[in-house]
């Protein structure tokens, strides 16, 4: 065992694998290699990549296992996974609300998403390695941008997982009225990913003191990268991801001691809405909807959204998939185009799509999650029990894993916050601060996105997020020993 570990260490294979994950996850479309029988669960190349990385990581883990189990952050994650096991057993044997094999696959997915966190924090040991890892992420994102351009203008195929049939790997054209997916499963996933990488690039751009030579060598690349990513974010027309980026950007500028730039930068960001009139229109209609909704609630009238949404039946468990979806998919656009407006719905196509998107959340998905929570408030009704999507990760956590699951998940972010605060109190400057501030923006963007998207279940986004959190932990550790 020692010989194997020494051989792998000399090859630096774990470092290579973490770079491969960073590069492959955003860039590789979600082609399924094969389906698990009697489920809609698909095994993909990235699953094998993470599995191989986990096996290699185990050889590094063994001599440091005592140190591993002394880390409060690792313990918080293990606590969440333990609660998940208890919830799964409860849902199979007590409430009987999940199919055992489906619940198990959903649980294993959660473990898979956390693995890059453990690998990254152990693989990266120097400032240079952290910078290389982030550079790989930026380069991969440029590839995502160009694939999105190819979908819009040159007919490159969409590989979507927004329903069971699409998840089989169908290569589809980007239809009129559909929003760009690029290499992601859906436009919401792409938007959530772009929101977090934009927070990182903003921290690098605004958090460093650039010399002229450095700016022309690196700064221009980061600036152009940010503009490309911002343009692609706008084309997704995702309101919540746009707001998540804005709030993350404000935090980044504040922590970077660039408070004077907050207003002018936000003006430029919102001027970007001129690029996408549809996104501006979605915001406008959402705002007017919200006012009317609360007015009717105050007047004790019926729910604003059509009652037809509340009549949607629960799908059979065998057709569920761990691949998250979100209201507003290509299928939704086609339905809105081909159906006449229901009584009380807007005549305008775009407004009708936004209207139905809200209705699905407020009248179907969120009440369903709340019912699951009320059925078993302590442990929930188990992974996979509330179908494909909830479009609110907090309600999903409460519904599937109960209060214990929700609180244990919250504990992970509490420990992240504590470490960031301790780091910032040390008043460290330079690259390490830029990385930590950027990661803080990433956390803010994810937390906001989770209000309306199952973002912690979207595989590409979740894997990259937890990997970035591993880089955050590694950066804080490295900053104590290196002058970064």
PDB file of C-alpha atoms in Angstrom, residues 45-262:
ATOM      1  CA  UNK A  45     -18.388   9.599 -18.420  1.00  0.00           C
ATOM      2  CA  UNK A  46     -18.003  12.080 -15.561  1.00  0.00           C
ATOM      3  CA  UNK A  47     -19.333   9.440 -13.147  1.00  0.00           C
ATOM      4  CA  UNK A  48     -16.412   7.181 -14.066  1.00  0.00           C
ATOM      5  CA  UNK A  49     -13.965  10.086 -13.862  1.00  0.00           C
ATOM      6  CA  UNK A  50     -15.082  10.955 -10.336  1.00  0.00           C
ATOM      7  CA  UNK A  51     -15.132   7.281  -9.318  1.00  0.00           C
ATOM      8  CA  UNK A  52     -11.527   6.783 -10.495  1.00  0.00           C
ATOM      9  CA  UNK A  53     -10.500  10.016  -8.752  1.00  0.00           C
ATOM     10  CA  UNK A  54     -12.142   8.824  -5.532  1.00  0.00           C
ATOM     11  CA  UNK A  55     -10.255   5.511  -5.638  1.00  0.00           C
ATOM     12  CA  UNK A  56      -6.937   7.328  -6.147  1.00  0.00           C
ATOM     13  CA  UNK A  57      -7.836   9.808  -3.388  1.00  0.00           C
ATOM     14  CA  UNK A  58      -8.393   6.912  -0.985  1.00  0.00           C
ATOM     15  CA  UNK A  59      -4.663   6.086  -1.108  1.00  0.00           C
ATOM     16  CA  UNK A  60      -3.902   9.681  -0.082  1.00  0.00           C
ATOM     17  CA  UNK A  61      -6.641   9.651   2.547  1.00  0.00           C
ATOM     18  CA  UNK A  62      -5.540   6.593   4.527  1.00  0.00           C
ATOM     19  CA  UNK A  63      -2.412   8.041   6.188  1.00  0.00           C
ATOM     20  CA  UNK A  64      -4.298  11.246   7.025  1.00  0.00           C
ATOM     21  CA  UNK A  65      -7.569   9.786   8.237  1.00  0.00           C
ATOM     22  CA  UNK A  66      -7.107  11.031  11.816  1.00  0.00           C
ATOM     23  CA  UNK A  67      -6.550  14.553  10.529  1.00  0.00           C
ATOM     24  CA  UNK A  68      -9.566  14.149   8.228  1.00  0.00           C
ATOM     25  CA  UNK A  69     -11.935  13.224  11.051  1.00  0.00           C
ATOM     26  CA  UNK A  70     -10.713  16.111  13.221  1.00  0.00           C
ATOM     27  CA  UNK A  71     -11.852  18.655  10.623  1.00  0.00           C
ATOM     28  CA  UNK A  72     -15.223  20.193  11.563  1.00  0.00           C
ATOM     29  CA  UNK A  73     -16.153  20.788   7.929  1.00  0.00           C
ATOM     30  CA  UNK A  74     -15.570  17.157   6.991  1.00  0.00           C
ATOM     31  CA  UNK A  75     -17.580  16.095  10.033  1.00  0.00           C
ATOM     32  CA  UNK A  76     -20.452  18.398   9.029  1.00  0.00           C
ATOM     33  CA  UNK A  77     -20.592  16.810   5.569  1.00  0.00           C
ATOM     34  CA  UNK A  78     -20.418  13.308   7.040  1.00  0.00           C
ATOM     35  CA  UNK A  79     -23.217  14.223   9.458  1.00  0.00           C
ATOM     36  CA  UNK A  80     -25.399  15.334   6.537  1.00  0.00           C
ATOM     37  CA  UNK A  81     -24.680  12.085   4.685  1.00  0.00           C
ATOM     38  CA  UNK A  82     -25.451  10.075   7.835  1.00  0.00           C
ATOM     39  CA  UNK A  83     -28.797  11.837   8.231  1.00  0.00           C
ATOM     40  CA  UNK A  84     -29.409  11.054   4.558  1.00  0.00           C
ATOM     41  CA  UNK A  85     -28.914   7.332   5.237  1.00  0.00           C
ATOM     42  CA  UNK A  86     -31.294   7.424   8.206  1.00  0.00           C
ATOM     43  CA  UNK A  87     -33.861   9.334   6.121  1.00  0.00           C
ATOM     44  CA  UNK A  88     -33.503   6.812   3.296  1.00  0.00           C
ATOM     45  CA  UNK A  89     -34.032   3.850   5.628  1.00  0.00           C
ATOM     46  CA  UNK A  90     -37.009   5.600   7.206  1.00  0.00           C
ATOM     47  CA  UNK A  91     -38.569   6.280   3.804  1.00  0.00           C
ATOM     48  CA  UNK A  92     -38.115   2.654   2.717  1.00  0.00           C
ATOM     49  CA  UNK A  93     -39.193   0.801   5.866  1.00  0.00           C
ATOM     50  CA  UNK A  94     -41.407   3.227   7.811  1.00  0.00           C
ATOM     51  CA  UNK A  95     -43.165   5.758   5.570  1.00  0.00           C
ATOM     52  CA  UNK A  96     -42.635   3.568   2.457  1.00  0.00           C
ATOM     53  CA  UNK A  97     -42.521   6.634   0.225  1.00  0.00           C
ATOM     54  CA  UNK A  98     -39.619   5.711  -2.073  1.00  0.00           C
ATOM     55  CA  UNK A  99     -38.616   2.842  -4.280  1.00  0.00           C
ATOM     56  CA  UNK A 100     -35.472   1.407  -2.602  1.00  0.00           C
ATOM     57  CA  UNK A 101     -33.253   1.328  -5.689  1.00  0.00           C
ATOM     58  CA  UNK A 102     -34.251   4.859  -6.735  1.00  0.00           C
ATOM     59  CA  UNK A 103     -33.736   6.264  -3.267  1.00  0.00           C
ATOM     60  CA  UNK A 104     -30.314   4.605  -3.138  1.00  0.00           C
ATOM     61  CA  UNK A 105     -29.238   6.048  -6.506  1.00  0.00           C
ATOM     62  CA  UNK A 106     -30.328   9.532  -5.441  1.00  0.00           C
ATOM     63  CA  UNK A 107     -28.336   9.166  -2.231  1.00  0.00           C
ATOM     64  CA  UNK A 108     -25.246   7.929  -4.086  1.00  0.00           C
ATOM     65  CA  UNK A 109     -25.495  10.985  -6.347  1.00  0.00           C
ATOM     66  CA  UNK A 110     -25.215  13.207  -3.274  1.00  0.00           C
ATOM     67  CA  UNK A 111     -22.048  11.393  -2.235  1.00  0.00           C
ATOM     68  CA  UNK A 112     -20.654  11.756  -5.762  1.00  0.00           C
ATOM     69  CA  UNK A 113     -21.217  15.521  -5.697  1.00  0.00           C
ATOM     70  CA  UNK A 114     -19.249  15.860  -2.437  1.00  0.00           C
ATOM     71  CA  UNK A 115     -16.256  13.774  -3.560  1.00  0.00           C
ATOM     72  CA  UNK A 116     -14.570  16.578  -5.594  1.00  0.00           C
ATOM     73  CA  UNK A 117     -14.598  18.703  -2.427  1.00  0.00           C
ATOM     74  CA  UNK A 118     -12.506  16.160  -0.528  1.00  0.00           C
ATOM     75  CA  UNK A 119     -10.234  15.537  -3.516  1.00  0.00           C
ATOM     76  CA  UNK A 120      -9.585  19.220  -4.278  1.00  0.00           C
ATOM     77  CA  UNK A 121      -8.739  20.275  -0.744  1.00  0.00           C
ATOM     78  CA  UNK A 122      -6.143  17.504  -0.489  1.00  0.00           C
ATOM     79  CA  UNK A 123      -4.773  17.621  -4.060  1.00  0.00           C
ATOM     80  CA  UNK A 124      -3.994  21.359  -4.152  1.00  0.00           C
ATOM     81  CA  UNK A 125      -1.080  22.279  -1.920  1.00  0.00           C
ATOM     82  CA  UNK A 126       0.428  25.468  -3.392  1.00  0.00           C
ATOM     83  CA  UNK A 127      -0.738  28.847  -4.665  1.00  0.00           C
ATOM     84  CA  UNK A 128       0.435  27.949  -8.175  1.00  0.00           C
ATOM     85  CA  UNK A 129      -1.747  24.827  -8.194  1.00  0.00           C
ATOM     86  CA  UNK A 130      -4.792  26.826  -7.080  1.00  0.00           C
ATOM     87  CA  UNK A 131      -4.205  29.352  -9.860  1.00  0.00           C
ATOM     88  CA  UNK A 132      -3.791  26.589 -12.444  1.00  0.00           C
ATOM     89  CA  UNK A 133      -7.041  24.980 -11.287  1.00  0.00           C
ATOM     90  CA  UNK A 134      -8.964  28.254 -11.636  1.00  0.00           C
ATOM     91  CA  UNK A 135      -7.345  28.887 -15.028  1.00  0.00           C
ATOM     92  CA  UNK A 136      -8.616  25.499 -16.213  1.00  0.00           C
ATOM     93  CA  UNK A 137     -12.108  26.479 -15.048  1.00  0.00           C
ATOM     94  CA  UNK A 138     -11.971  29.750 -16.978  1.00  0.00           C
ATOM     95  CA  UNK A 139     -10.676  28.033 -20.123  1.00  0.00           C
ATOM     96  CA  UNK A 140     -13.417  25.394 -19.901  1.00  0.00           C
ATOM     97  CA  UNK A 141     -15.994  28.168 -19.543  1.00  0.00           C
ATOM     98  CA  UNK A 142     -14.737  29.786 -22.744  1.00  0.00           C
ATOM     99  CA  UNK A 143     -15.437  26.438 -24.411  1.00  0.00           C
ATOM    100  CA  UNK A 144     -18.949  26.518 -22.936  1.00  0.00           C
ATOM    101  CA  UNK A 145     -19.395  30.018 -24.384  1.00  0.00           C
ATOM    102  CA  UNK A 146     -18.344  28.997 -27.893  1.00  0.00           C
ATOM    103  CA  UNK A 147     -20.573  25.909 -27.815  1.00  0.00           C
ATOM    104  CA  UNK A 148     -23.466  28.184 -26.840  1.00  0.00           C
ATOM    105  CA  UNK A 149     -22.609  30.436 -29.788  1.00  0.00           C
ATOM    106  CA  UNK A 150     -22.630  27.332 -31.969  1.00  0.00           C
ATOM    107  CA  UNK A 151     -26.093  26.363 -30.730  1.00  0.00           C
ATOM    108  CA  UNK A 152     -27.529  29.807 -31.411  1.00  0.00           C
ATOM    109  CA  UNK A 153     -25.975  30.528 -34.790  1.00  0.00           C
ATOM    110  CA  UNK A 154     -24.638  27.275 -36.275  1.00  0.00           C
ATOM    111  CA  UNK A 155     -27.095  24.581 -35.225  1.00  0.00           C
ATOM    112  CA  UNK A 156     -24.940  22.658 -32.754  1.00  0.00           C
ATOM    113  CA  UNK A 157     -27.134  20.117 -30.945  1.00  0.00           C
ATOM    114  CA  UNK A 158     -28.766  20.486 -27.544  1.00  0.00           C
ATOM    115  CA  UNK A 159     -28.208  17.521 -25.211  1.00  0.00           C
ATOM    116  CA  UNK A 160     -30.871  18.103 -22.585  1.00  0.00           C
ATOM    117  CA  UNK A 161     -32.154  16.185 -19.559  1.00  0.00           C
ATOM    118  CA  UNK A 162     -35.319  18.207 -18.978  1.00  0.00           C
ATOM    119  CA  UNK A 163     -37.449  15.090 -19.404  1.00  0.00           C
ATOM    120  CA  UNK A 164     -37.032  11.316 -19.518  1.00  0.00           C
ATOM    121  CA  UNK A 165     -36.849  11.058 -23.317  1.00  0.00           C
ATOM    122  CA  UNK A 166     -34.344  13.886 -23.733  1.00  0.00           C
ATOM    123  CA  UNK A 167     -32.181  12.342 -20.998  1.00  0.00           C
ATOM    124  CA  UNK A 168     -31.550   9.337 -23.256  1.00  0.00           C
ATOM    125  CA  UNK A 169     -29.077  11.476 -25.183  1.00  0.00           C
ATOM    126  CA  UNK A 170     -31.245  12.826 -27.990  1.00  0.00           C
ATOM    127  CA  UNK A 171     -29.467  15.440 -30.099  1.00  0.00           C
ATOM    128  CA  UNK A 172     -31.967  18.252 -30.609  1.00  0.00           C
ATOM    129  CA  UNK A 173     -31.829  21.580 -32.415  1.00  0.00           C
ATOM    130  CA  UNK A 174     -32.261  24.787 -30.441  1.00  0.00           C
ATOM    131  CA  UNK A 175     -35.847  25.574 -31.419  1.00  0.00           C
ATOM    132  CA  UNK A 176     -37.312  29.034 -31.852  1.00  0.00           C
ATOM    133  CA  UNK A 177     -38.157  30.549 -28.472  1.00  0.00           C
ATOM    134  CA  UNK A 178     -35.951  28.098 -26.558  1.00  0.00           C
ATOM    135  CA  UNK A 179     -33.123  29.378 -24.398  1.00  0.00           C
ATOM    136  CA  UNK A 180     -29.508  28.354 -24.866  1.00  0.00           C
ATOM    137  CA  UNK A 181     -28.262  25.308 -22.906  1.00  0.00           C
ATOM    138  CA  UNK A 182     -24.719  25.087 -24.281  1.00  0.00           C
ATOM    139  CA  UNK A 183     -23.154  21.922 -22.820  1.00  0.00           C
ATOM    140  CA  UNK A 184     -25.503  21.855 -19.820  1.00  0.00           C
ATOM    141  CA  UNK A 185     -28.690  19.900 -19.155  1.00  0.00           C
ATOM    142  CA  UNK A 186     -30.855  23.007 -19.296  1.00  0.00           C
ATOM    143  CA  UNK A 187     -30.646  26.772 -19.446  1.00  0.00           C
ATOM    144  CA  UNK A 188     -31.185  27.114 -15.685  1.00  0.00           C
ATOM    145  CA  UNK A 189     -28.177  24.885 -15.010  1.00  0.00           C
ATOM    146  CA  UNK A 190     -26.058  26.910 -17.431  1.00  0.00           C
ATOM    147  CA  UNK A 191     -27.178  30.184 -15.848  1.00  0.00           C
ATOM    148  CA  UNK A 192     -26.413  28.961 -12.317  1.00  0.00           C
ATOM    149  CA  UNK A 193     -22.938  27.876 -13.430  1.00  0.00           C
ATOM    150  CA  UNK A 194     -22.237  31.210 -15.120  1.00  0.00           C
ATOM    151  CA  UNK A 195     -23.364  33.110 -12.017  1.00  0.00           C
ATOM    152  CA  UNK A 196     -20.728  31.385  -9.893  1.00  0.00           C
ATOM    153  CA  UNK A 197     -17.844  31.683 -12.378  1.00  0.00           C
ATOM    154  CA  UNK A 198     -18.678  35.376 -12.863  1.00  0.00           C
ATOM    155  CA  UNK A 199     -18.366  35.923  -9.116  1.00  0.00           C
ATOM    156  CA  UNK A 200     -14.918  34.328  -9.269  1.00  0.00           C
ATOM    157  CA  UNK A 201     -13.722  36.324 -12.272  1.00  0.00           C
ATOM    158  CA  UNK A 202     -15.085  39.545 -10.717  1.00  0.00           C
ATOM    159  CA  UNK A 203     -13.055  38.899  -7.567  1.00  0.00           C
ATOM    160  CA  UNK A 204      -9.902  38.408  -9.632  1.00  0.00           C
ATOM    161  CA  UNK A 205     -10.635  41.483 -11.753  1.00  0.00           C
ATOM    162  CA  UNK A 206     -11.502  43.864  -8.904  1.00  0.00           C
ATOM    163  CA  UNK A 207      -9.626  42.272  -6.010  1.00  0.00           C
ATOM    164  CA  UNK A 208      -6.081  42.509  -7.315  1.00  0.00           C
ATOM    165  CA  UNK A 209      -3.758  45.462  -7.729  1.00  0.00           C
ATOM    166  CA  UNK A 210      -2.747  45.095 -11.359  1.00  0.00           C
ATOM    167  CA  UNK A 211       0.449  46.517 -12.781  1.00  0.00           C
ATOM    168  CA  UNK A 212       0.216  47.540 -16.426  1.00  0.00           C
ATOM    169  CA  UNK A 213       2.239  44.491 -17.467  1.00  0.00           C
ATOM    170  CA  UNK A 214       0.084  42.130 -15.381  1.00  0.00           C
ATOM    171  CA  UNK A 215      -3.125  43.625 -16.723  1.00  0.00           C
ATOM    172  CA  UNK A 216      -2.094  43.236 -20.358  1.00  0.00           C
ATOM    173  CA  UNK A 217      -0.797  39.742 -19.649  1.00  0.00           C
ATOM    174  CA  UNK A 218      -3.659  38.385 -17.519  1.00  0.00           C
ATOM    175  CA  UNK A 219      -6.182  41.096 -16.675  1.00  0.00           C
ATOM    176  CA  UNK A 220      -7.441  41.541 -20.245  1.00  0.00           C
ATOM    177  CA  UNK A 221      -8.057  37.792 -20.485  1.00  0.00           C
ATOM    178  CA  UNK A 222     -10.119  37.875 -17.265  1.00  0.00           C
ATOM    179  CA  UNK A 223     -12.044  40.937 -18.496  1.00  0.00           C
ATOM    180  CA  UNK A 224     -12.864  39.375 -21.880  1.00  0.00           C
ATOM    181  CA  UNK A 225     -13.754  36.099 -20.170  1.00  0.00           C
ATOM    182  CA  UNK A 226     -16.150  37.954 -17.851  1.00  0.00           C
ATOM    183  CA  UNK A 227     -17.825  39.770 -20.752  1.00  0.00           C
ATOM    184  CA  UNK A 228     -18.286  36.508 -22.685  1.00  0.00           C
ATOM    185  CA  UNK A 229     -19.731  34.777 -19.610  1.00  0.00           C
ATOM    186  CA  UNK A 230     -22.017  37.718 -18.840  1.00  0.00           C
ATOM    187  CA  UNK A 231     -23.369  37.751 -22.405  1.00  0.00           C
ATOM    188  CA  UNK A 232     -24.111  34.026 -22.222  1.00  0.00           C
ATOM    189  CA  UNK A 233     -25.817  34.499 -18.834  1.00  0.00           C
ATOM    190  CA  UNK A 234     -28.063  37.146 -20.380  1.00  0.00           C
ATOM    191  CA  UNK A 235     -29.032  34.821 -23.250  1.00  0.00           C
ATOM    192  CA  UNK A 236     -30.281  32.191 -20.774  1.00  0.00           C
ATOM    193  CA  UNK A 237     -32.892  34.754 -19.621  1.00  0.00           C
ATOM    194  CA  UNK A 238     -32.762  33.321 -16.107  1.00  0.00           C
ATOM    195  CA  UNK A 239     -34.052  35.941 -13.683  1.00  0.00           C
ATOM    196  CA  UNK A 240     -32.947  34.233 -10.484  1.00  0.00           C
ATOM    197  CA  UNK A 241     -29.413  33.507 -11.737  1.00  0.00           C
ATOM    198  CA  UNK A 242     -29.054  37.099 -12.915  1.00  0.00           C
ATOM    199  CA  UNK A 243     -30.056  38.343  -9.458  1.00  0.00           C
ATOM    200  CA  UNK A 244     -27.801  35.735  -7.822  1.00  0.00           C
ATOM    201  CA  UNK A 245     -24.858  37.062  -9.825  1.00  0.00           C
ATOM    202  CA  UNK A 246     -25.742  40.676  -8.953  1.00  0.00           C
ATOM    203  CA  UNK A 247     -25.896  39.937  -5.215  1.00  0.00           C
ATOM    204  CA  UNK A 248     -22.708  37.875  -5.382  1.00  0.00           C
ATOM    205  CA  UNK A 249     -21.012  40.730  -7.258  1.00  0.00           C
ATOM    206  CA  UNK A 250     -22.048  43.247  -4.592  1.00  0.00           C
ATOM    207  CA  UNK A 251     -20.516  41.037  -1.886  1.00  0.00           C
ATOM    208  CA  UNK A 252     -17.333  40.617  -3.947  1.00  0.00           C
ATOM    209  CA  UNK A 253     -16.931  44.374  -4.453  1.00  0.00           C
ATOM    210  CA  UNK A 254     -17.667  45.106  -0.792  1.00  0.00           C
ATOM    211  CA  UNK A 255     -15.158  42.554   0.526  1.00  0.00           C
ATOM    212  CA  UNK A 256     -12.595  43.697  -2.050  1.00  0.00           C
ATOM    213  CA  UNK A 257     -12.860  47.206  -0.554  1.00  0.00           C
ATOM    214  CA  UNK A 258     -14.237  48.576  -3.808  1.00  0.00           C
ATOM    215  CA  UNK A 259     -17.437  50.056  -2.362  1.00  0.00           C
ATOM    216  CA  UNK A 260     -17.200  53.107  -4.630  1.00  0.00           C
ATOM    217  CA  UNK A 261     -17.461  50.819  -7.654  1.00  0.00           C
ATOM    218  CA  UNK A 262     -20.656  49.067  -6.577  1.00  0.00           C
TER     219      UNK A 262
END
